[in-house]
Tab-separated table of C-alpha atoms and ligand atoms in Angstrom:
chain	number	residue	atom	x	y	z
A	1	UNK	CA	35.988	53.918	34.593
A	2	UNK	CA	32.239	52.950	35.263
A	3	UNK	CA	29.666	54.479	32.874
A	4	UNK	CA	26.008	54.628	34.195
A	5	UNK	CA	22.803	56.222	32.751
A	6	UNK	CA	20.069	57.942	34.826
A	7	UNK	CA	16.799	59.734	34.143
A	8	UNK	CA	17.300	62.414	36.963
A	9	UNK	CA	17.665	65.983	36.170
A	10	UNK	CA	21.357	66.945	35.627
A	11	UNK	CA	20.991	69.762	38.321
A	12	UNK	CA	19.985	67.112	40.905
A	13	UNK	CA	22.956	64.786	40.375
A	14	UNK	CA	24.958	64.054	43.516
A	15	UNK	CA	28.285	64.168	41.833
A	16	UNK	CA	31.596	66.174	41.855
A	17	UNK	CA	30.904	68.070	38.761
A	18	UNK	CA	28.543	68.426	35.778
A	19	UNK	CA	29.087	69.616	32.225
A	20	UNK	CA	26.839	72.237	30.922
A	21	UNK	CA	26.840	73.468	27.225
A	22	UNK	CA	26.695	77.271	26.509
A	23	UNK	CA	25.935	79.092	23.355
A	24	UNK	CA	27.444	82.430	22.264
A	25	UNK	CA	24.463	84.402	23.684
A	26	UNK	CA	25.282	82.709	27.139
A	27	UNK	CA	21.993	80.751	27.015
A	28	UNK	CA	22.515	77.179	28.108
A	29	UNK	CA	21.500	73.992	26.177
A	30	UNK	CA	17.729	73.597	26.565
A	31	UNK	CA	17.711	76.584	29.051
A	32	UNK	CA	18.499	74.096	31.729
A	33	UNK	CA	19.907	76.805	34.084
A	34	UNK	CA	20.750	80.434	33.851
A	35	UNK	CA	24.460	80.884	34.015
A	36	UNK	CA	24.651	84.450	32.606
A	37	UNK	CA	25.429	86.019	36.023
A	38	UNK	CA	28.469	83.762	36.364
A	39	UNK	CA	29.721	84.155	32.813
A	40	UNK	CA	29.454	87.966	32.290
A	41	UNK	CA	33.032	88.765	33.343
A	42	UNK	CA	35.908	86.905	31.953
A	43	UNK	CA	37.240	85.600	28.640
A	44	UNK	CA	34.759	82.880	28.128
A	45	UNK	CA	32.359	83.747	25.231
A	46	UNK	CA	30.655	80.394	24.621
A	47	UNK	CA	32.877	79.775	21.431
A	48	UNK	CA	33.655	76.324	20.327
A	49	UNK	CA	36.348	74.844	22.370
A	50	UNK	CA	35.893	77.513	25.138
A	51	UNK	CA	35.595	76.434	28.769
A	52	UNK	CA	35.003	78.029	32.301
A	53	UNK	CA	34.907	76.200	35.533
A	54	UNK	CA	32.371	77.485	38.036
A	55	UNK	CA	31.893	76.766	41.701
A	56	UNK	CA	28.996	76.524	43.855
A	57	UNK	CA	26.276	77.714	41.296
A	58	UNK	CA	22.963	78.520	43.010
A	59	UNK	CA	20.379	75.655	42.232
A	60	UNK	CA	22.867	72.925	41.431
A	61	UNK	CA	23.732	70.139	43.855
A	62	UNK	CA	27.181	69.336	42.555
A	63	UNK	CA	30.160	71.861	43.720
A	64	UNK	CA	31.748	72.118	40.119
A	65	UNK	CA	29.990	73.211	36.840
A	66	UNK	CA	32.079	72.908	33.673
A	67	UNK	CA	30.466	75.560	31.358
A	68	UNK	CA	31.559	74.584	27.685
A	69	UNK	CA	31.261	76.460	24.465
A	70	UNK	CA	28.833	75.280	21.779
A	71	UNK	CA	29.396	78.307	19.485
A	72	UNK	CA	26.451	80.080	17.874
A	73	UNK	CA	23.089	78.448	18.423
A	74	UNK	CA	22.075	78.018	14.640
A	75	UNK	CA	25.497	76.691	13.688
A	76	UNK	CA	26.010	73.965	16.494
A	77	UNK	CA	26.456	70.755	14.864
A	78	UNK	CA	27.668	67.189	16.024
A	79	UNK	CA	31.349	68.458	15.842
A	80	UNK	CA	30.648	71.264	18.327
A	81	UNK	CA	28.965	68.750	20.742
A	82	UNK	CA	32.037	66.346	20.489
A	83	UNK	CA	34.486	69.090	21.133
A	84	UNK	CA	32.430	70.544	23.991
A	85	UNK	CA	31.800	67.143	25.670
A	86	UNK	CA	35.424	66.233	25.621
A	87	UNK	CA	36.372	69.728	26.702
A	88	UNK	CA	34.028	69.651	29.680
A	89	UNK	CA	34.908	65.991	31.108
A	90	UNK	CA	38.528	66.768	30.781
A	91	UNK	CA	38.362	70.082	32.630
A	92	UNK	CA	36.393	68.337	35.615
A	93	UNK	CA	38.810	65.430	35.632
A	94	UNK	CA	41.803	67.820	35.746
A	95	UNK	CA	40.217	69.672	38.615
A	96	UNK	CA	39.996	66.316	40.690
A	97	UNK	CA	36.506	65.319	40.059
A	98	UNK	CA	35.935	61.695	40.558
A	99	UNK	CA	32.313	61.289	39.836
A	100	UNK	CA	30.907	63.426	36.856
A	101	UNK	CA	27.458	63.852	35.287
A	102	UNK	CA	26.544	64.871	31.641
A	103	UNK	CA	23.482	65.162	29.479
A	104	UNK	CA	23.083	65.545	25.853
A	105	UNK	CA	24.694	68.709	24.434
A	106	UNK	CA	22.510	68.472	21.404
A	107	UNK	CA	23.178	64.812	20.180
A	108	UNK	CA	23.530	62.178	22.816
A	109	UNK	CA	25.552	59.963	20.455
A	110	UNK	CA	28.096	62.851	19.755
A	111	UNK	CA	28.254	63.523	23.347
A	112	UNK	CA	29.363	60.021	24.015
A	113	UNK	CA	31.870	60.117	21.330
A	114	UNK	CA	33.313	63.294	22.753
A	115	UNK	CA	33.497	61.889	26.195
A	116	UNK	CA	34.928	58.546	25.547
A	117	UNK	CA	37.212	59.824	22.743
A	118	UNK	CA	38.401	62.761	24.833
A	119	UNK	CA	39.140	60.655	28.080
A	120	UNK	CA	41.331	58.132	25.891
A	121	UNK	CA	44.832	58.061	26.932
A	122	UNK	CA	47.706	55.886	25.754
A	123	UNK	CA	49.690	55.200	29.077
A	124	UNK	CA	49.843	51.376	29.269
A	125	UNK	CA	53.470	51.295	28.775
A	126	UNK	CA	54.370	53.780	31.653
A	127	UNK	CA	55.105	51.897	34.762
A	128	UNK	CA	55.722	54.739	37.399
A	129	UNK	CA	52.628	56.072	39.407
A	130	UNK	CA	53.929	59.502	38.902
A	131	UNK	CA	53.396	59.286	35.343
A	132	UNK	CA	49.720	58.473	35.734
A	133	UNK	CA	47.417	61.402	35.510
A	134	UNK	CA	44.012	61.912	37.484
A	135	UNK	CA	41.039	59.838	36.161
A	136	UNK	CA	37.463	59.900	36.644
A	137	UNK	CA	36.058	56.906	38.427
A	138	UNK	CA	32.256	57.161	37.520
A	139	UNK	CA	30.439	58.884	34.643
A	140	UNK	CA	26.668	59.334	34.786
A	141	UNK	CA	24.791	60.251	31.641
A	142	UNK	CA	21.203	61.488	32.331
A	143	UNK	CA	18.467	61.582	29.683
A	144	UNK	CA	15.376	59.983	28.230
A	145	UNK	CA	15.431	56.292	27.291
A	146	UNK	CA	15.945	57.201	23.543
A	147	UNK	CA	18.917	59.390	24.549
A	148	UNK	CA	20.397	56.683	26.550
A	149	UNK	CA	20.228	54.347	23.609
A	150	UNK	CA	21.918	57.007	21.325
A	151	UNK	CA	24.519	57.603	24.241
A	152	UNK	CA	25.453	53.917	23.973
A	153	UNK	CA	25.791	53.772	20.256
A	154	UNK	CA	28.325	56.777	20.502
A	155	UNK	CA	30.093	55.168	23.466
A	156	UNK	CA	30.473	52.014	21.322
A	157	UNK	CA	31.801	53.906	18.230
A	158	UNK	CA	34.311	55.845	20.376
A	159	UNK	CA	35.586	52.700	22.000
A	160	UNK	CA	36.192	51.172	18.450
A	161	UNK	CA	37.981	54.309	17.446
A	162	UNK	CA	40.110	54.038	20.754
A	163	UNK	CA	40.901	50.426	19.849
A	164	UNK	CA	42.352	51.709	16.335
A	165	UNK	CA	44.192	54.599	18.023
A	166	UNK	CA	45.791	52.154	20.493
A	167	UNK	CA	46.884	49.561	17.670
A	168	UNK	CA	48.340	52.645	15.628
A	169	UNK	CA	50.248	53.971	18.596
A	170	UNK	CA	51.853	50.771	19.965
A	171	UNK	CA	55.533	50.479	18.938
A	172	UNK	CA	56.467	47.883	16.427
A	173	UNK	CA	58.101	45.340	18.809
A	174	UNK	CA	54.862	44.857	20.480
A	175	UNK	CA	52.355	45.368	17.700
A	176	UNK	CA	53.755	42.774	15.322
A	177	UNK	CA	51.491	41.269	12.523
A	178	UNK	CA	50.808	38.400	15.019
A	179	UNK	CA	50.121	40.742	17.738
A	180	UNK	CA	47.424	42.340	15.460
A	181	UNK	CA	45.914	38.906	14.889
A	182	UNK	CA	45.726	38.084	18.590
A	183	UNK	CA	44.184	41.484	19.511
A	184	UNK	CA	41.635	41.150	16.864
A	185	UNK	CA	40.595	37.833	17.837
A	186	UNK	CA	40.254	39.118	21.549
A	187	UNK	CA	38.288	42.025	20.468
A	188	UNK	CA	35.783	40.098	18.472
A	189	UNK	CA	35.540	37.322	21.179
A	190	UNK	CA	31.861	36.662	21.818
A	191	UNK	CA	30.413	38.549	19.083
A	192	UNK	CA	27.911	36.884	16.570
A	193	UNK	CA	28.077	36.396	12.897
A	194	UNK	CA	31.924	36.913	12.751
A	195	UNK	CA	34.578	34.782	11.080
A	196	UNK	CA	38.163	35.523	11.353
A	197	UNK	CA	40.982	34.105	9.157
A	198	UNK	CA	44.689	34.797	9.834
A	199	UNK	CA	46.463	33.518	6.793
A	200	UNK	CA	50.365	33.117	6.821
A	201	UNK	CA	52.999	33.721	4.132
A	202	UNK	CA	52.672	30.071	2.828
A	203	UNK	CA	48.930	30.806	2.055
A	204	UNK	CA	50.072	34.033	0.469
A	205	UNK	CA	52.475	32.061	-1.769
A	206	UNK	CA	49.602	29.777	-2.937
A	207	UNK	CA	47.618	32.847	-3.671
A	208	UNK	CA	50.604	34.124	-5.825
A	209	UNK	CA	50.680	37.465	-3.838
A	210	UNK	CA	54.207	38.374	-5.250
A	211	UNK	CA	53.677	42.022	-4.437
A	212	UNK	CA	52.801	41.535	-0.771
A	213	UNK	CA	55.649	38.841	-0.363
A	214	UNK	CA	58.154	41.243	-1.821
A	215	UNK	CA	57.553	43.471	1.070
A	216	UNK	CA	57.493	40.827	3.659
A	217	UNK	CA	60.848	39.227	2.470
A	218	UNK	CA	62.985	41.968	4.004
A	219	UNK	CA	61.794	41.131	7.613
A	220	UNK	CA	62.150	38.000	9.877
A	221	UNK	CA	58.947	38.799	11.525
A	222	UNK	CA	56.202	36.550	10.087
A	223	UNK	CA	53.706	38.363	8.045
A	224	UNK	CA	50.041	37.967	8.217
A	225	UNK	CA	46.995	38.336	5.994
A	226	UNK	CA	44.122	39.014	8.230
A	227	UNK	CA	40.359	38.636	7.082
A	228	UNK	CA	37.328	39.543	9.090
A	229	UNK	CA	33.974	38.352	7.781
A	230	UNK	CA	30.712	39.863	9.184
A	231	UNK	CA	27.289	38.377	8.352
A	232	UNK	CA	24.471	40.708	9.566
A	233	UNK	CA	22.649	40.791	6.131
A	234	UNK	CA	20.915	38.138	3.998
A	235	UNK	CA	22.537	35.141	2.433
A	236	UNK	CA	24.055	36.124	-0.939
A	237	UNK	CA	23.817	39.865	-0.289
A	238	UNK	CA	27.129	41.468	-1.419
A	239	UNK	CA	29.248	42.923	1.381
A	240	UNK	CA	30.930	46.286	1.951
A	241	UNK	CA	34.675	45.661	1.931
A	242	UNK	CA	37.350	47.538	3.830
A	243	UNK	CA	40.997	46.999	3.050
A	244	UNK	CA	43.703	48.612	5.394
A	245	UNK	CA	47.400	48.998	4.958
A	246	UNK	CA	49.074	47.160	7.709
A	247	UNK	CA	52.863	48.009	7.673
A	248	UNK	CA	53.646	47.618	11.367
A	249	UNK	CA	56.995	49.419	10.861
A	250	UNK	CA	58.108	51.202	7.604
A	251	UNK	CA	61.952	51.647	7.426
A	252	UNK	CA	61.627	52.169	3.792
A	253	UNK	CA	63.472	48.934	3.102
A	254	UNK	CA	66.641	49.042	0.894
A	255	UNK	CA	65.346	52.609	-0.030
A	256	UNK	CA	66.091	53.476	3.694
A	257	UNK	CA	64.307	56.344	5.235
A	258	UNK	CA	66.350	58.969	6.964
A	259	UNK	CA	66.484	58.281	10.857
A	260	UNK	CA	65.016	61.609	11.812
A	261	UNK	CA	61.342	61.006	12.744
A	262	UNK	CA	61.551	57.453	11.552
A	263	UNK	CA	59.677	56.301	14.819
A	264	UNK	CA	56.506	57.875	13.448
A	265	UNK	CA	56.562	54.820	11.043
A	266	UNK	CA	55.151	52.528	13.896
A	267	UNK	CA	51.946	54.210	12.863
A	268	UNK	CA	52.099	52.902	9.338
A	269	UNK	CA	49.507	50.321	10.125
A	270	UNK	CA	46.791	52.852	10.906
A	271	UNK	CA	44.786	51.872	7.783
A	272	UNK	CA	44.711	48.226	9.073
A	273	UNK	CA	43.941	49.467	12.558
A	274	UNK	CA	40.977	51.510	11.249
A	275	UNK	CA	39.744	48.526	9.195
A	276	UNK	CA	39.598	46.210	12.205
A	277	UNK	CA	37.985	48.882	14.347
A	278	UNK	CA	35.342	49.657	11.525
A	279	UNK	CA	34.519	45.843	11.378
A	280	UNK	CA	34.329	45.848	15.162
A	281	UNK	CA	31.812	48.561	15.179
A	282	UNK	CA	29.717	47.118	12.594
A	283	UNK	CA	29.550	43.708	14.533
A	284	UNK	CA	29.071	45.456	17.914
A	285	UNK	CA	26.213	47.626	16.651
A	286	UNK	CA	24.692	44.472	14.932
A	287	UNK	CA	24.432	46.399	11.683
A	288	UNK	CA	22.004	44.455	9.109
A	289	UNK	CA	24.654	44.279	6.426
A	290	UNK	CA	27.394	41.922	5.181
A	291	UNK	CA	30.943	43.324	5.555
A	292	UNK	CA	34.497	42.029	5.161
A	293	UNK	CA	37.738	43.651	6.521
A	294	UNK	CA	40.967	42.882	5.033
A	295	UNK	CA	44.473	43.735	6.317
A	296	UNK	CA	47.748	42.686	4.973
A	297	UNK	CA	50.216	42.894	7.895
A	298	UNK	CA	54.020	43.069	7.481
A	299	UNK	CA	56.952	45.044	8.425
A	300	UNK	CA	59.061	46.802	5.706
A	301	UNK	CA	62.702	46.075	6.550
A	302	UNK	CA	66.083	46.070	4.737
A	303	UNK	CA	66.965	42.332	5.526
A	304	UNK	CA	69.164	40.140	3.609
A	305	UNK	CA	66.373	38.896	1.503
A	306	UNK	CA	64.973	42.214	0.935
A	307	UNK	CA	63.672	43.333	-2.404
A	308	UNK	CA	66.133	45.747	-4.398
A	309	UNK	CA	65.265	48.661	-6.566
A	310	UNK	CA	64.582	47.542	-10.125
A	311	UNK	CA	63.515	44.119	-8.894
A	312	UNK	CA	60.387	42.953	-10.748
A	313	UNK	CA	57.509	40.880	-9.018
A	314	UNK	CA	54.154	39.508	-10.186
A	315	UNK	CA	50.991	40.606	-8.177
A	316	UNK	CA	48.185	38.023	-7.868
A	317	UNK	CA	46.350	39.275	-10.979
A	318	UNK	CA	49.479	38.459	-13.123
A	319	UNK	CA	50.637	41.984	-13.619
A	320	UNK	CA	54.367	42.526	-13.282
A	321	UNK	CA	55.714	45.491	-11.277
A	322	UNK	CA	58.987	47.117	-11.287
A	323	UNK	CA	59.887	48.029	-7.764
A	324	UNK	CA	61.722	51.325	-8.404
A	325	UNK	CA	61.545	52.431	-4.737
A	326	UNK	CA	61.093	49.943	-1.824
A	327	UNK	CA	59.712	52.703	0.175
A	328	UNK	CA	56.565	52.785	-1.970
A	329	UNK	CA	55.404	49.374	-0.234
A	330	UNK	CA	52.027	50.376	0.784
A	331	UNK	CA	50.651	50.207	-2.664
A	332	UNK	CA	52.525	46.759	-3.201
A	333	UNK	CA	50.703	45.007	-0.242
A	334	UNK	CA	47.532	46.839	-1.107
A	335	UNK	CA	47.472	45.628	-4.742
A	336	UNK	CA	47.352	42.078	-3.827
A	337	UNK	CA	44.906	42.677	-1.143
A	338	UNK	CA	42.463	44.558	-3.486
A	339	UNK	CA	42.688	41.634	-5.952
A	340	UNK	CA	41.867	39.159	-3.376
A	341	UNK	CA	39.034	41.011	-1.831
A	342	UNK	CA	37.286	41.608	-5.265
A	343	UNK	CA	37.726	38.147	-6.428
A	344	UNK	CA	36.891	36.430	-3.116
A	345	UNK	CA	33.951	38.504	-1.908
A	346	UNK	CA	32.516	40.473	-4.973
A	347	UNK	CA	31.718	43.515	-2.790
A	348	UNK	CA	29.048	46.223	-3.648
A	349	UNK	CA	31.715	48.762	-2.596
A	350	UNK	CA	35.308	48.442	-1.775
A	351	UNK	CA	37.216	51.016	0.312
A	352	UNK	CA	40.969	51.128	1.142
A	353	UNK	CA	42.554	53.116	4.095
A	354	UNK	CA	46.284	53.826	3.914
A	355	UNK	CA	49.009	56.029	5.285
A	356	UNK	CA	50.098	55.900	1.667
A	357	UNK	CA	52.134	58.899	0.637
A	358	UNK	CA	54.065	61.786	2.279
A	359	UNK	CA	52.653	63.987	-0.772
A	360	UNK	CA	49.268	63.676	0.830
A	361	UNK	CA	50.288	65.466	3.973
A	362	UNK	CA	51.757	68.099	1.861
A	363	UNK	CA	48.666	68.450	-0.310
A	364	UNK	CA	45.880	68.519	2.481
A	365	UNK	CA	47.744	68.733	5.787
A	366	UNK	CA	45.828	67.272	8.614
A	367	UNK	CA	42.132	68.366	8.171
A	368	UNK	CA	41.015	66.508	5.137
A	369	UNK	CA	41.474	62.958	4.040
A	370	UNK	CA	42.513	62.597	0.286
A	371	UNK	CA	39.719	60.714	-1.498
A	372	UNK	CA	40.154	59.067	-4.694
A	373	UNK	CA	37.226	57.314	-6.513
A	374	UNK	CA	35.879	56.966	-9.930
A	375	UNK	CA	32.064	56.783	-8.376
A	376	UNK	CA	30.234	60.122	-8.085
A	377	UNK	CA	27.707	58.270	-6.009
A	378	UNK	CA	30.271	56.822	-3.595
A	379	UNK	CA	31.839	60.248	-3.413
A	380	UNK	CA	28.584	61.722	-2.247
A	381	UNK	CA	28.098	59.157	0.456
A	382	UNK	CA	31.547	59.711	1.775
A	383	UNK	CA	31.200	63.502	1.777
A	384	UNK	CA	28.016	63.146	3.727
A	385	UNK	CA	29.603	60.717	6.272
A	386	UNK	CA	32.502	62.939	6.616
A	387	UNK	CA	30.648	66.262	7.307
A	388	UNK	CA	28.374	64.470	9.822
A	389	UNK	CA	31.176	62.767	11.920
A	390	UNK	CA	33.839	65.468	11.488
A	391	UNK	CA	36.246	63.242	9.579
A	392	UNK	CA	36.010	65.167	6.352
A	393	UNK	CA	37.036	63.890	2.915
A	394	UNK	CA	38.129	65.854	-0.073
A	395	UNK	CA	37.913	64.536	-3.525
A	396	UNK	CA	41.268	64.105	-5.716
A	397	UNK	CA	41.679	63.489	-9.222
A	398	UNK	CA	42.107	60.014	-10.896
A	399	UNK	CA	42.806	61.199	-14.276
A	400	UNK	CA	44.329	58.788	-16.715
A	401	UNK	CA	46.824	61.532	-17.709
A	402	UNK	CA	48.723	60.517	-14.528
A	403	UNK	CA	49.094	56.985	-15.651
A	404	UNK	CA	52.156	57.835	-17.813
A	405	UNK	CA	54.190	58.661	-14.748
A	406	UNK	CA	54.111	55.042	-13.615
A	407	UNK	CA	55.052	53.379	-16.912
A	408	UNK	CA	57.897	51.030	-16.495
A	409	UNK	CA	60.794	50.153	-18.948
A	410	UNK	CA	61.017	46.649	-17.374
A	411	UNK	CA	57.546	45.665	-16.436
A	412	UNK	CA	53.824	46.392	-16.931
A	413	UNK	CA	54.047	49.125	-14.296
A	414	UNK	CA	56.427	50.564	-11.794
A	415	UNK	CA	55.591	51.548	-8.055
A	416	UNK	CA	56.742	55.155	-8.228
A	417	UNK	CA	55.755	58.148	-10.332
A	418	UNK	CA	58.349	60.782	-9.368
A	419	UNK	CA	57.675	63.926	-7.167
A	420	UNK	CA	54.815	65.515	-9.078
A	421	UNK	CA	51.325	64.646	-7.777
A	422	UNK	CA	52.754	61.606	-5.744
A	423	UNK	CA	49.462	60.728	-4.065
A	424	UNK	CA	47.676	60.778	-7.374
A	425	UNK	CA	50.194	58.392	-8.966
A	426	UNK	CA	49.919	56.138	-5.955
A	427	UNK	CA	46.072	56.040	-6.413
A	428	UNK	CA	46.606	55.529	-10.112
A	429	UNK	CA	48.796	52.341	-9.146
A	430	UNK	CA	45.920	50.841	-6.994
A	431	UNK	CA	43.420	51.643	-9.710
A	432	UNK	CA	45.207	48.998	-11.856
A	433	UNK	CA	44.159	46.294	-9.404
A	434	UNK	CA	40.478	47.287	-9.058
A	435	UNK	CA	37.806	46.201	-11.665
A	436	UNK	CA	34.865	48.200	-10.460
A	437	UNK	CA	33.516	51.732	-10.243
A	438	UNK	CA	32.350	51.830	-6.564
A	439	UNK	CA	35.962	51.829	-5.099
A	440	UNK	CA	37.505	54.680	-2.967
A	441	UNK	CA	41.054	55.011	-1.707
A	442	UNK	CA	41.560	57.032	1.255
A	443	UNK	CA	45.125	58.411	1.844
A	444	UNK	CA	45.189	59.070	5.543
A	445	UNK	CA	48.859	59.933	5.779
A	446	UNK	CA	48.038	63.492	6.721
A	447	UNK	CA	45.323	62.925	9.381
A	448	UNK	CA	46.580	59.741	11.133
A	449	UNK	CA	48.557	61.544	13.597
A	450	UNK	CA	47.928	64.634	15.741
A	451	UNK	CA	50.898	66.773	16.873
A	452	UNK	CA	49.219	68.143	19.873
A	453	UNK	CA	46.174	67.081	22.075
A	454	UNK	CA	43.027	69.167	21.134
A	455	UNK	CA	39.280	68.861	21.815
A	456	UNK	CA	38.604	65.062	21.558
A	457	UNK	CA	41.744	64.288	19.795
A	458	UNK	CA	45.012	63.063	21.667
A	459	UNK	CA	48.400	63.817	20.735
A	460	UNK	CA	49.372	60.851	18.528
A	461	UNK	CA	47.286	58.418	16.543
A	462	UNK	CA	43.692	59.634	16.195
A	463	UNK	CA	42.103	56.512	14.710
A	464	UNK	CA	40.524	58.149	11.724
A	465	UNK	CA	38.321	57.505	9.875
A	466	UNK	CA	36.389	54.903	11.963
A	467	UNK	CA	33.577	57.159	12.824
A	468	UNK	CA	32.896	58.062	9.240
A	469	UNK	CA	33.135	54.450	7.963
A	470	UNK	CA	30.838	53.119	10.725
A	471	UNK	CA	28.500	56.083	9.620
A	472	UNK	CA	28.746	55.020	6.003
A	473	UNK	CA	28.137	51.299	7.147
A	474	UNK	CA	24.995	52.094	9.066
A	475	UNK	CA	23.577	53.929	6.037
A	476	UNK	CA	23.714	50.831	3.977
A	477	UNK	CA	22.103	48.986	6.896
A	478	UNK	CA	18.992	51.103	7.082
A	479	UNK	CA	18.438	51.115	3.170
B	1	BES	N1	54.299	55.213	4.719
B	1	BES	C1	54.959	55.972	3.888
B	1	BES	C2	54.068	57.237	3.805
B	1	BES	C3	54.002	58.385	4.822
B	1	BES	C4	55.075	59.173	4.921
B	1	BES	C5	53.069	58.486	5.732
B	1	BES	C6	55.140	60.203	6.020
B	1	BES	C7	53.007	59.383	6.712
B	1	BES	C8	54.120	60.197	6.780
B	1	BES	C9	55.009	55.337	2.707
B	1	BES	O1	55.182	54.127	2.581
B	1	BES	C10	55.997	55.983	1.748
B	1	BES	O2	57.273	55.820	2.329
B	1	BES	N2	55.721	56.638	0.740
B	1	BES	C11	56.811	57.150	0.014
B	1	BES	C12	56.542	56.982	-1.480
B	1	BES	C13	57.541	57.382	-2.434
B	1	BES	C14	58.841	56.462	-2.378
B	1	BES	C15	57.021	57.134	-3.944
B	1	BES	C16	56.791	58.699	0.180
B	1	BES	O3	55.662	59.325	0.444
B	1	BES	O4	57.831	59.323	0.195
B	2	MN	MN1	57.261	53.552	2.784
B	3	ZN	ZN1	54.673	53.067	4.340
């Protein structure tokens, strides 16, 4: 699809269809046109997510107008804009429009996010034409120069999030650790101030990453430890660090998962995918910060050399870990990644992202990201980023009372804490490998996948929380 910008009035665009935002009082965004006479009859009430396709509207050059709901005028926020933009372009696309025009629905950036996130489809593995659905060939954004700049920022952010969605959605026979490295190098090709390291298992042995390697041992697929360094800030300026769980498939290992629904575990690399995509956004937007992204990548398999329950391994900070359950592998690979990131980069802030626990899904479902941090300041920054971008965070406790559940008979600590508070004991485990206050652990197990397509979200991997983290990074850039 071609995407262009123009400064013509949206009503004068010579296209197949345009998108017009409508509030609950039936007034249109910026009162660009009076659609009331067309909207008075019917179910469309201007509510968020609502839509109505109109034909041959007087005073408009294009044959189709997609009226999309922005909700009540005083409550319309970026999230309503994203949903309305996605709803509008999809409605036109599904009705055969090949050329589509759109203007800002309140925020040009959020409009672009809605459009490009909404039009994303994962169908690259389908080979039959019959399976291909209609597409838009040309999209024209009309607005001021300032709005066109904002639009391009939103488009970039959406494309990075779509990169994360794709990496999370791809099956594990294609998206191996090696493929992650290749795709990352390809995505960053030509961008300035970026250095990529793709360390192998030999290197991890030298680093004494016994926890990471204990997971990799059960698989014949070579593990990788991917590091992306971005230098957009000054020499010696501490970086923002993002660390993502990259289990390209989680069978559970010897503590094997049930077969029902196991295929969803191809998405157990969603944290790594979001990490890479966030760094990609930071680099593409040229933010004036230093940043580092770290992704330990491996399968969790029950091979002949696989780790067995009660085995004891040593993480790279020397701590001994009793592996009580090989299915609690995410915290193992993250422990070594956190130790490495702190000691190598001394970041001002370190954020890890992981599809870590089924318990997180039970606790918060799919609307909030479970957020664990000892820092009140970092919590406030994340809360603001979540509310602006629609990827919302909910703070969870990190109380030392929970530590008792992960005490081990054999070693310093064990990797499970029983059924009660399963996502909190997982976070308490990670905390053992962190030495600073400005750390946040984001458990995205509940939000990583969507059961059904809705608004700008596809069915499947949603690429969370790439928008929120790029927003957070951009705040560090301006201050
Ligand atoms: N990747 C899973 C967590 C998960 C489960 C994410 C379902 C999304 C949907 C993780 O590695 C895991 O298996 N966790 C175990 C931990 C338990 C053994 C302590 C879990 O949550 O059951
Ligand atoms: Mn697991
Ligand atoms: Zn897992």
